[in-house]
XYZ file of C-alpha atoms in Angstrom:
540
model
C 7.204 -9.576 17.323
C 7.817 -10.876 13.263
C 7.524 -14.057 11.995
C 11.393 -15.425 10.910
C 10.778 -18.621 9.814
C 7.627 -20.823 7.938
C 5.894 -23.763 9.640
C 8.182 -26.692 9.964
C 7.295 -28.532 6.787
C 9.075 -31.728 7.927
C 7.160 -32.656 10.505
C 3.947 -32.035 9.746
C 2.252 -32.841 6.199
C 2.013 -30.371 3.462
C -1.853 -30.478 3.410
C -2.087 -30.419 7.450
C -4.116 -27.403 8.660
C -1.906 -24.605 10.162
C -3.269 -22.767 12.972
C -1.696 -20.331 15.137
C -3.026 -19.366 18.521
C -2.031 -15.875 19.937
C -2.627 -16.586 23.970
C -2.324 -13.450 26.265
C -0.180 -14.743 29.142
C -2.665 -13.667 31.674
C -6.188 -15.279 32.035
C -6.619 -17.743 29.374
C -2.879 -19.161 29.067
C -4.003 -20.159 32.553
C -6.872 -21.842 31.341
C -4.722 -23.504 28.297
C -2.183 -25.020 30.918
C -4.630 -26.679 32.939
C -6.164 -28.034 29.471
C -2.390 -29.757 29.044
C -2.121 -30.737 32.583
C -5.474 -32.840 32.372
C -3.973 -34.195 29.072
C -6.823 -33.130 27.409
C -7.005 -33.599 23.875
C -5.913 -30.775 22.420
C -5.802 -30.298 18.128
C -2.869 -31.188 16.929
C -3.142 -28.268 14.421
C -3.154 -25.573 16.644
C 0.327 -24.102 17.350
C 0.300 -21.663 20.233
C 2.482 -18.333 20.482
C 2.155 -17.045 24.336
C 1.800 -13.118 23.982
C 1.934 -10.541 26.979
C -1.779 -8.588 26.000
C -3.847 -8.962 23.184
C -3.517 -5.519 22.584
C -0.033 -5.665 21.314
C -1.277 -7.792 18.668
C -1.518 -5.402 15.916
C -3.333 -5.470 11.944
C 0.242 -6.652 10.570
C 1.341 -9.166 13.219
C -2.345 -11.030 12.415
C -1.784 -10.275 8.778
C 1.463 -11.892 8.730
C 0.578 -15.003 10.376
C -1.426 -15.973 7.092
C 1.364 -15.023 5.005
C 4.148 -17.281 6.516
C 1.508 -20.287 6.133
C -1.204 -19.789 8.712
C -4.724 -21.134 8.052
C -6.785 -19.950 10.743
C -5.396 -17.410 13.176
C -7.217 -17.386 17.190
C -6.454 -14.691 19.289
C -7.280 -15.776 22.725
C -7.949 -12.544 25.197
C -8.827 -12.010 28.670
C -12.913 -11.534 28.984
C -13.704 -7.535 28.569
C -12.945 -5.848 32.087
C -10.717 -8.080 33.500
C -7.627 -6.739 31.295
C -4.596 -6.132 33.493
C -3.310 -3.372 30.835
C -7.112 -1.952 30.815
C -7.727 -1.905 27.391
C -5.901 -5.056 25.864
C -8.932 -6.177 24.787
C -11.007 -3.548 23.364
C -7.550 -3.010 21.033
C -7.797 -6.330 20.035
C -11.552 -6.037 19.445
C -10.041 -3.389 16.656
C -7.613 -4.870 15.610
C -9.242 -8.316 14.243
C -12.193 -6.354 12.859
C -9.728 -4.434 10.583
C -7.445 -7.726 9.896
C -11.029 -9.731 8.905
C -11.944 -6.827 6.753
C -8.294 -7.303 4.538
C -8.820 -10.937 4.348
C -12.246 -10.918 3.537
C -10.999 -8.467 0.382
C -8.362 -11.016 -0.608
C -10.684 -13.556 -1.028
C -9.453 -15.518 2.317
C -12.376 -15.710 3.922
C -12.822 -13.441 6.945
C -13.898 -16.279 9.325
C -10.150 -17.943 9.189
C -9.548 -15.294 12.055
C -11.562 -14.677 15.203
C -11.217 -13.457 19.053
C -12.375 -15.217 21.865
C -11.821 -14.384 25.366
C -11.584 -16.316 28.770
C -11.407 -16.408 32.414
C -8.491 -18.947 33.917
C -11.001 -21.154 35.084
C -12.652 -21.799 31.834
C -10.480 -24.412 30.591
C -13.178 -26.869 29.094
C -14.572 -23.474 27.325
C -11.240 -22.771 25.448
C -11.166 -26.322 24.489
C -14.528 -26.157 23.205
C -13.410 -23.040 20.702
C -10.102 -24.760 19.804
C -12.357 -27.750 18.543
C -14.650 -25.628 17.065
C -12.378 -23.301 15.429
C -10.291 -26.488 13.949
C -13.662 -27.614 12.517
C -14.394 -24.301 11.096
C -10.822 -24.176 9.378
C -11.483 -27.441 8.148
C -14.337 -26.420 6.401
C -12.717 -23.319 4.507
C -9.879 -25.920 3.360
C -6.393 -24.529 3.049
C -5.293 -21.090 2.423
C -4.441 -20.118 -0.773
C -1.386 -18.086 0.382
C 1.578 -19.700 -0.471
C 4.358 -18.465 1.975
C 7.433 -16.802 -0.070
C 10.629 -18.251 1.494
C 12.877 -15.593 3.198
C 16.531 -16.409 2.043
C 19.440 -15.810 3.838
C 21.743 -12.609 2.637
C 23.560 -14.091 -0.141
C 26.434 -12.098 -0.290
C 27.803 -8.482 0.944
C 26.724 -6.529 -1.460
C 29.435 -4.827 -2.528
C 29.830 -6.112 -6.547
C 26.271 -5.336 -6.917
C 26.987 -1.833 -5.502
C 29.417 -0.827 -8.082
C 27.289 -2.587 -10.939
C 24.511 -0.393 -9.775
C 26.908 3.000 -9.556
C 27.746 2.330 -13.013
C 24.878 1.527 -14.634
C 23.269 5.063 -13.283
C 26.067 6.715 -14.174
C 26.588 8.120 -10.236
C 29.981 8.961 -11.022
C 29.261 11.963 -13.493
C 27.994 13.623 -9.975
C 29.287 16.946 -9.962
C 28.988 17.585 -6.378
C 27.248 20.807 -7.123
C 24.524 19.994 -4.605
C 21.428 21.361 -6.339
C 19.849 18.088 -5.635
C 20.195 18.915 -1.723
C 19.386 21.948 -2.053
C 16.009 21.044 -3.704
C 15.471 17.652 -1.902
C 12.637 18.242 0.634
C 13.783 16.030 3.098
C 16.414 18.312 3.564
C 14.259 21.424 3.506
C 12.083 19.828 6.095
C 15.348 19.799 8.377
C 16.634 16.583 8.231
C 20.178 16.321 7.928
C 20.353 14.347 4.419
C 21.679 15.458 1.220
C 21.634 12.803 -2.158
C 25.163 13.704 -3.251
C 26.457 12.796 0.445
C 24.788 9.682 -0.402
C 26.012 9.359 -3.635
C 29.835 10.028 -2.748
C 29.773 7.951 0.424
C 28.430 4.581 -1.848
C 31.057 5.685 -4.118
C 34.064 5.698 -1.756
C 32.912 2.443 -0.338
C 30.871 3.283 2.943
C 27.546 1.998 1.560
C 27.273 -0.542 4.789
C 27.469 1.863 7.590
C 24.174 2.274 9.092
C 24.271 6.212 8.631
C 24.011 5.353 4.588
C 21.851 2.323 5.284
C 19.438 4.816 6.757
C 19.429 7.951 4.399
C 18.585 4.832 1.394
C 15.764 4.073 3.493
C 14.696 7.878 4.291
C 14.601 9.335 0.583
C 11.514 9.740 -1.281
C 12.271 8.964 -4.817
C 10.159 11.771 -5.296
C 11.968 12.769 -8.450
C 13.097 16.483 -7.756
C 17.050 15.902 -7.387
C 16.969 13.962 -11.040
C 14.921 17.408 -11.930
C 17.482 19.815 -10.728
C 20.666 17.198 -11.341
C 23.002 19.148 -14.681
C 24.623 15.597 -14.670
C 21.102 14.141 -14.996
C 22.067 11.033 -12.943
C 18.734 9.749 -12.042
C 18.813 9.616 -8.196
C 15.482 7.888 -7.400
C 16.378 4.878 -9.344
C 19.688 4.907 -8.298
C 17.972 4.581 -4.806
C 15.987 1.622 -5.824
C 18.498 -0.141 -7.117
C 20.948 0.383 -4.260
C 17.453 -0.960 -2.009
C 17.702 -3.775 -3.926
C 21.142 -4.554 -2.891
C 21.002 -3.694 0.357
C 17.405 -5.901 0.638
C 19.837 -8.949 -0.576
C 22.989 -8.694 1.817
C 20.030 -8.352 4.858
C 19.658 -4.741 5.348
C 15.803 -3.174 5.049
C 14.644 0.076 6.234
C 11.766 1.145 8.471
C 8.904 -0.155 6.658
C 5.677 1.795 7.714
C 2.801 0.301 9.750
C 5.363 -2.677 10.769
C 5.349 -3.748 7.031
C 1.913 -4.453 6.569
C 1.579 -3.113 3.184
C 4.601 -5.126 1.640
C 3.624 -8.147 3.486
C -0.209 -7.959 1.939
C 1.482 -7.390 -1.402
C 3.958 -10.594 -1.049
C 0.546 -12.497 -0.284
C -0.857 -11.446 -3.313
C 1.790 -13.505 -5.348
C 0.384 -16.729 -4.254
C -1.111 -18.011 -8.052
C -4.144 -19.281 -6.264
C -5.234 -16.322 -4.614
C -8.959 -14.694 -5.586
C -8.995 -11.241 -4.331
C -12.754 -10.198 -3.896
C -11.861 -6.297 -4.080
C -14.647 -5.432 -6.550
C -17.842 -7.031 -4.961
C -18.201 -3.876 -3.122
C -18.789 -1.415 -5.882
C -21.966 0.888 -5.890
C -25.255 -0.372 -7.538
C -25.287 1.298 -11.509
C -21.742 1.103 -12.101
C -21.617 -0.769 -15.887
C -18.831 -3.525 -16.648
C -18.845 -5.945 -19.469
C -15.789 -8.955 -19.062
C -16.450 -8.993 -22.806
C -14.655 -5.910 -23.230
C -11.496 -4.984 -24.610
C -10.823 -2.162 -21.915
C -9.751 -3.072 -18.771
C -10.190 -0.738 -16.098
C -7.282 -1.281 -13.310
C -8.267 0.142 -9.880
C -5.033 -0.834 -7.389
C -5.035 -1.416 -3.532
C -7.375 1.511 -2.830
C -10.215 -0.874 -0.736
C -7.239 -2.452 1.606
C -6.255 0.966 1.927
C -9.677 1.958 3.060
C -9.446 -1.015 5.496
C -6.694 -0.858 7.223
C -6.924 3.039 7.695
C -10.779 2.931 8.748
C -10.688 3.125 12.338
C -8.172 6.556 12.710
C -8.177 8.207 9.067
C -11.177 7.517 7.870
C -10.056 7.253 4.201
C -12.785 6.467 1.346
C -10.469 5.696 -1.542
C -12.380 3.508 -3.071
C -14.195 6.519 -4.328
C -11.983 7.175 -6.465
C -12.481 3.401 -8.333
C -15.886 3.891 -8.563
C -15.882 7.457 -9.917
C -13.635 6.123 -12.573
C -15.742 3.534 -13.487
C -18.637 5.971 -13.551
C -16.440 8.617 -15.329
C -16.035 6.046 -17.738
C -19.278 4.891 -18.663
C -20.077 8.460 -18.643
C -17.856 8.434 -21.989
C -19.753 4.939 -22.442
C -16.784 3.318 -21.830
C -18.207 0.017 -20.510
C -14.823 -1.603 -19.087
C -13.853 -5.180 -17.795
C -12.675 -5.857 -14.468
C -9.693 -7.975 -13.657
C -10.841 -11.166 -11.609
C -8.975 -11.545 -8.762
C -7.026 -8.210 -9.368
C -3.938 -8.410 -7.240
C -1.339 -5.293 -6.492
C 0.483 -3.581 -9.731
C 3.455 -4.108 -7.596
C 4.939 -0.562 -7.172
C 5.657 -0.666 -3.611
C 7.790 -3.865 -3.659
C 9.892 -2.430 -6.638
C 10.406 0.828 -4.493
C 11.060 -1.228 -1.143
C 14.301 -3.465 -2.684
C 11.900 -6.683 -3.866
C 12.757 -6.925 -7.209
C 11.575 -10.669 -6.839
C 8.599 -10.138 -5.383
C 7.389 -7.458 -7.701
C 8.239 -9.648 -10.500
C 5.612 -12.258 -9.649
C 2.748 -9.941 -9.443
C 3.877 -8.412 -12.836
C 3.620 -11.962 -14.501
C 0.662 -12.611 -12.748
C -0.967 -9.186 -13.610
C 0.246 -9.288 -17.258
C -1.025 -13.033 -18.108
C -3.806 -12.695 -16.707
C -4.702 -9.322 -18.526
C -3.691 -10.576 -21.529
C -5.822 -14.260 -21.178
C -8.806 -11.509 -21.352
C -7.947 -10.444 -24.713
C -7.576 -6.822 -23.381
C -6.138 -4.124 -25.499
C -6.462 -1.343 -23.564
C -5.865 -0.739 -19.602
C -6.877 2.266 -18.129
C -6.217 3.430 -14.675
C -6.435 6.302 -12.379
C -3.379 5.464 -9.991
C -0.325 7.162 -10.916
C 1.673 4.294 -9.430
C -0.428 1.481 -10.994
C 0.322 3.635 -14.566
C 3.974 3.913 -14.386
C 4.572 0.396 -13.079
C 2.450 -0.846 -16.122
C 3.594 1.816 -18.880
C 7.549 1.764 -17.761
C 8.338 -0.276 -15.052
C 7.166 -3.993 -15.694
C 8.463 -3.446 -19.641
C 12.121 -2.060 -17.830
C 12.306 -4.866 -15.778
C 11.451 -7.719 -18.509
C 8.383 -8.232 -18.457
C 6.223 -6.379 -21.995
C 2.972 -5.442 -21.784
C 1.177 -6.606 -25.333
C -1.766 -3.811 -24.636
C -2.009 0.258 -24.015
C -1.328 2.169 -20.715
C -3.999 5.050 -20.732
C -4.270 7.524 -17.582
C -7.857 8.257 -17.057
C -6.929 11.786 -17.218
C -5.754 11.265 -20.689
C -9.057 9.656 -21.436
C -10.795 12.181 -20.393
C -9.069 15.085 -21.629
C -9.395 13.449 -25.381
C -12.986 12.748 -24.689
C -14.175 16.096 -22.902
C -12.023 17.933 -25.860
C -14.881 16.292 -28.579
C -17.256 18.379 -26.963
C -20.944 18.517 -26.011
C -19.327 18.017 -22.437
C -20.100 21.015 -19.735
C -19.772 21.019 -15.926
C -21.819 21.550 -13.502
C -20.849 25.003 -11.231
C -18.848 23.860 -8.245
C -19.133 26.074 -5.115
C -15.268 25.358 -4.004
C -12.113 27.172 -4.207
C -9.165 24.720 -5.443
C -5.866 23.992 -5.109
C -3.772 20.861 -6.711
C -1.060 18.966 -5.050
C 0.443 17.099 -7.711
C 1.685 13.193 -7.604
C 5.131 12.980 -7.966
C 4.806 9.655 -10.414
C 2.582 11.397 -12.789
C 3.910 15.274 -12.734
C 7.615 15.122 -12.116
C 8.646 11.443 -13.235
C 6.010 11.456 -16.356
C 6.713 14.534 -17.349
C 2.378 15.132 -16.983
C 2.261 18.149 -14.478
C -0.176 19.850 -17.565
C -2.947 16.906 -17.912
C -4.401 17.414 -14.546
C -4.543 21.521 -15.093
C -6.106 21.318 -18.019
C -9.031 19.509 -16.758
C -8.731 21.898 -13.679
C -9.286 24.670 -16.484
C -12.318 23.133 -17.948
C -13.927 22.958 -14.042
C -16.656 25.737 -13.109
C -15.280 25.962 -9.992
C -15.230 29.373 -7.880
C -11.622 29.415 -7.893
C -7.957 27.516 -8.564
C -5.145 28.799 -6.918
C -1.419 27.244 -7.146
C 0.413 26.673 -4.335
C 3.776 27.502 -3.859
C 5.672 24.812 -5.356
C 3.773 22.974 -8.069
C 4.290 20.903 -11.251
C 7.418 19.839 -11.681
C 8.567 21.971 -8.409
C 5.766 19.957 -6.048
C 6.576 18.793 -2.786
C 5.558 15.399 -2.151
C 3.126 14.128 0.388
C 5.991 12.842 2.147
C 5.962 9.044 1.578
C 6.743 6.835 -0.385
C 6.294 3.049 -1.027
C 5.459 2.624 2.592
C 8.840 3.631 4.134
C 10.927 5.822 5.776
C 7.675 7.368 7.517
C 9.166 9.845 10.961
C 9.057 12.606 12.388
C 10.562 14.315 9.025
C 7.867 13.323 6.652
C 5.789 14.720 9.096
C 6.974 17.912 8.805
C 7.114 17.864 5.282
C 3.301 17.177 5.146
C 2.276 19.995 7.414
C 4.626 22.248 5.714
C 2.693 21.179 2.592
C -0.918 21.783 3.971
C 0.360 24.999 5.207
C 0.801 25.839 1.595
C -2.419 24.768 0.370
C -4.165 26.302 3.234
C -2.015 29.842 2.230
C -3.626 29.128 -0.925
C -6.837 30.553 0.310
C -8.782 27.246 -1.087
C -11.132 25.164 0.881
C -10.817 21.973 -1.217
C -7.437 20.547 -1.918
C -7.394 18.102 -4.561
C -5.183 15.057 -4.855
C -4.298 12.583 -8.013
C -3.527 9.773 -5.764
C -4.833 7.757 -3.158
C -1.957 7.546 -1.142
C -1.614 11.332 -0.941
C -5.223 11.801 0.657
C -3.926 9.126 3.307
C -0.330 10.908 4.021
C -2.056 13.977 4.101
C -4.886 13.217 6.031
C -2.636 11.710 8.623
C -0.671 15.190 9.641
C -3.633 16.629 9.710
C -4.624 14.251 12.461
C -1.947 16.302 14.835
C -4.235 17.339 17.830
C -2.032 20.533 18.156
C -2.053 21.754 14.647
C -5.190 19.923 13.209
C -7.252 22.820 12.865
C -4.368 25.043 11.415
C -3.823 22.196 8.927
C -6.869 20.578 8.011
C -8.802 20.944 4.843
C -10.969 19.025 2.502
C -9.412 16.355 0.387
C -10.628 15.313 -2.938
C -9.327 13.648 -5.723
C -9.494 15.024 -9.138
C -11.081 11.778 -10.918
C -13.891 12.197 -8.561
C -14.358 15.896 -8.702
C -14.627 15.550 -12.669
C -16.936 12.440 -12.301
C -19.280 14.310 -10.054
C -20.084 17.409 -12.209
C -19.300 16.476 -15.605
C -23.007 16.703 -17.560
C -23.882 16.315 -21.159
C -24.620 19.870 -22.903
């Protein structure tokens, strides 16, 4: 189920409450339609959606709701127990407790969303909710979210496609196929190979849905450009052709049902007030006065919506940051209201999209006075350092990696560690080691660890396999065995702690090892670097 179209606009007023109903078609609807039978007085706000279980009503489907428009969002079960699928219920139980937990981070209000349940015979019940829900809406006032209006595919695509083959300089492809040879979708046995890609687009069979599909699949992890004696840049060549294919009404899988690029399209309503930092640990020191801004990306939503089966904690890696950098007494400003850096939408074909949160993040930044931004998400670096100037919009302040802060800090002096009982291995994050050209930084601070041992795995640095996602899409049966293929390495490694530079690989990760069959061949512990260095770095 997606939502294809806003609320109609034309007849109702553009300050009238929105408020959509999810009813399971079993117990309550039956209440509901003796509620319109009576002629009962039902609000006028509430717009109803008849759904087969409450269960099916996933994170996203809630999620998106709010961002075509919705104010307050009711899903209306049948009471605990009396569930004709058995557990409907308890899902949906779940699934609103994770969906309040993301609006309550963007500043929503977690209350525009509840879950009420009811027997067929509790009509006057239901309408007692619907009234008091209404009320309760009323009183939080109108969402913030501004819906972003899906257009209709403009054109075919095809001009765009040869703009884009030129401009990436496709047709100095030598056909050598190095870049298939390296690419490890391919090596993870997936019939796909770039320069197929490549020539197919170039002869004119961009459309077909075979082509369509291997867009969609590739990683843009980087290692084809690497190995490419032509050097066309294949990963940007991919999110270009995204882009064109996004425009003449073609998309990919997009992971989770979209959830991730419909939070970040949210997040370009000017209104909006995330609340992302209230949660941070007690001693943590910020100053707003400050001319450092510390940037800490999507990690809490992340923590969120993955709480239930992964049971992330990236958020960690914000606050040791923060502490990191007040260890260097670095005492940094937060962004108010700090939306997404945008990466995702770039990488996904929404050019658009990703432009409005890079005005956003950029004027806002700079209204702060800030001279300096520091981060410690690869993705939130590039998109800052490279892609917001590439795609017109400049940056007036620096782009520092935390690991470049605190390489240049720790290299003053005075700075020990503490001895670490663990046995290491790196898996490096394909935005900061292959596509910046940084696969040293994080090894040098590995060196300066007393740790009781660092091992490389097979393919590292430049050579590193990814995680196996990217941007949210493409996620099957493939990636999968890319992943465990990758733990395998780390476990051959020897290591008991592999450490990450990004909080997206700890999630990717973490998920294969969640196989039930090969869990325990798999698994290890996950750590990332900013927090291993924040945790045993000590004065001398």
């Amino acid at each position: 189920m997606t939502f294809t179209r806003d609320f109609d606009e034309t007849s109702r007023g553009m300050d009238e409450l929105k408020i959509v109903l999810f009813v399971c078609n079993w117990g309550p609807h039956a209440a509901l339609q003796t509620l319109q039978d009576q002629d009962r007085d039902i609000p006028h706000q509430v717009r109803m959606i008849r759904i087969p279980c409450t269960g099916r009503i996933s994170k996203t489907l809630l999620f998106k709701a709010f961002e075509r428009g919705a104010d307050g969002v009711a899903l209306i079960g049948c009471t605990p127990g009396t569930c004709r699928y058995g557990a409907g219920t308890y899902t949906a139980e779940r699934n609103v407790e994770g969906a309040r937990g993301i609006l309550d981070l963007l500043g929503l209000g977690k209350d525009r969303l509840r879950l009420a349940t009811f027997l067929p015979e509790e009509a006057s019940p239901l309408l007692d909710f619907l009234n008091d829900f209404t009320d309760q809406v009323r009183g939080m006032g109108k969402s913030p979210v501004t819906p972003v209006p899906l257009k209709q595919p403009a054109h075919d695509g095809r001009r765009n496609t040869a703009e884009v083959l030129k401009a990436h300089d496709v047709y100095a492809c030598q056909d050598c196929g190095k870049c298939s040879s390296a690419c490890p979708m391919a090596l993870s046995g997936r019939p796909y190979s770039p320069r197929a890609i490549a020539n197919s687009i170039i002869a004119g069979s961009g459309n077909t849905p075979a082509v369509v599909n291997d867009v969609w699949s590739c990683l843009t992890c980087g290692i084809c450009y690497d190995r490419c004696p032509s050097a066309v840049d294949f990963p940007a060549f991919i999110r270009e052709m995204r882009c064109v294919q996004k425009a003449s009404g073609k998309s990919g899988h997009e992971a989770h049902e979209g959830f991730f690029q419909s939070l970040m399209r949210a997040m370009t309503s000017p209104d909006l007030r995330t609340q992302h930092w209230k949660c941070l640990p007690e001693g943590i020191r910020t100053d707003q006065q400050s001319k450092t801004l510390f940037f800490g990306g999507c990690a809490p939503y992340f923590d969120e919506f993955f709480r239930r089966h992964l049971d992330v904690h990236t958020s960690d890696i914000l606050a040791d940051s923060l502490r990191l950098l007040n260890f260097f007494d670095v005492t940094p400003a937060l962004l108010p209201g700090e939306r997404c850096c945008g990466h995702d939408l770039l990488w996904s074909g929404d050019r658009e999209n990703f432009l409005r949160l890079a005005r956003l993040n950029v004027e806002a930044i700079e209204k702060m006075g800030i001279e300096e931004v520091v981060t410690a998400c690869p993705e939130c670096y590039r998109s800052f350092a490279r892609d917001y100037p590439e795609n017109g919009v400049p940056v007036n302040f620096r782009v520092t990696h935390i690991f470049d802060l605190a390489e240049k800090e720790i290299d003053k002096g005075a700075v020990g560690f503490e001895a670490l009982d663990r046995s290491l291995t790196f898996q490096d994050p394909c935005r900061l080691s292959r596509m910046e050209g940084r696969a040293d930084l994080p090894r040098k601070l590995i060196d300066r660890l007393r740790v009781k041992g660092f091992r490389e795995m097979q393919d590292r640095g430049v050579s590193a396999l990814c995680c196996g996602n990217c941007a949210w899409t493409g996620c099957d049966g493939y990636t999968k065995a890319l992943q465990v293929k990758r733990l395998r390495q780390a476990r051959a490694t020897g290591s008991d702690l592999l450490v990450t530079a990004c909080p997206k690989c700890q999630i990717h990760l973490r998920c294969a090892m969640e196989d039930p069959l090969l869990g325990k061949e798999i698994g290890m512990d996950l750590m990332d670097l900013t927090s291993v260095i924040a945790r045993t770095i000590r004065w001398e």
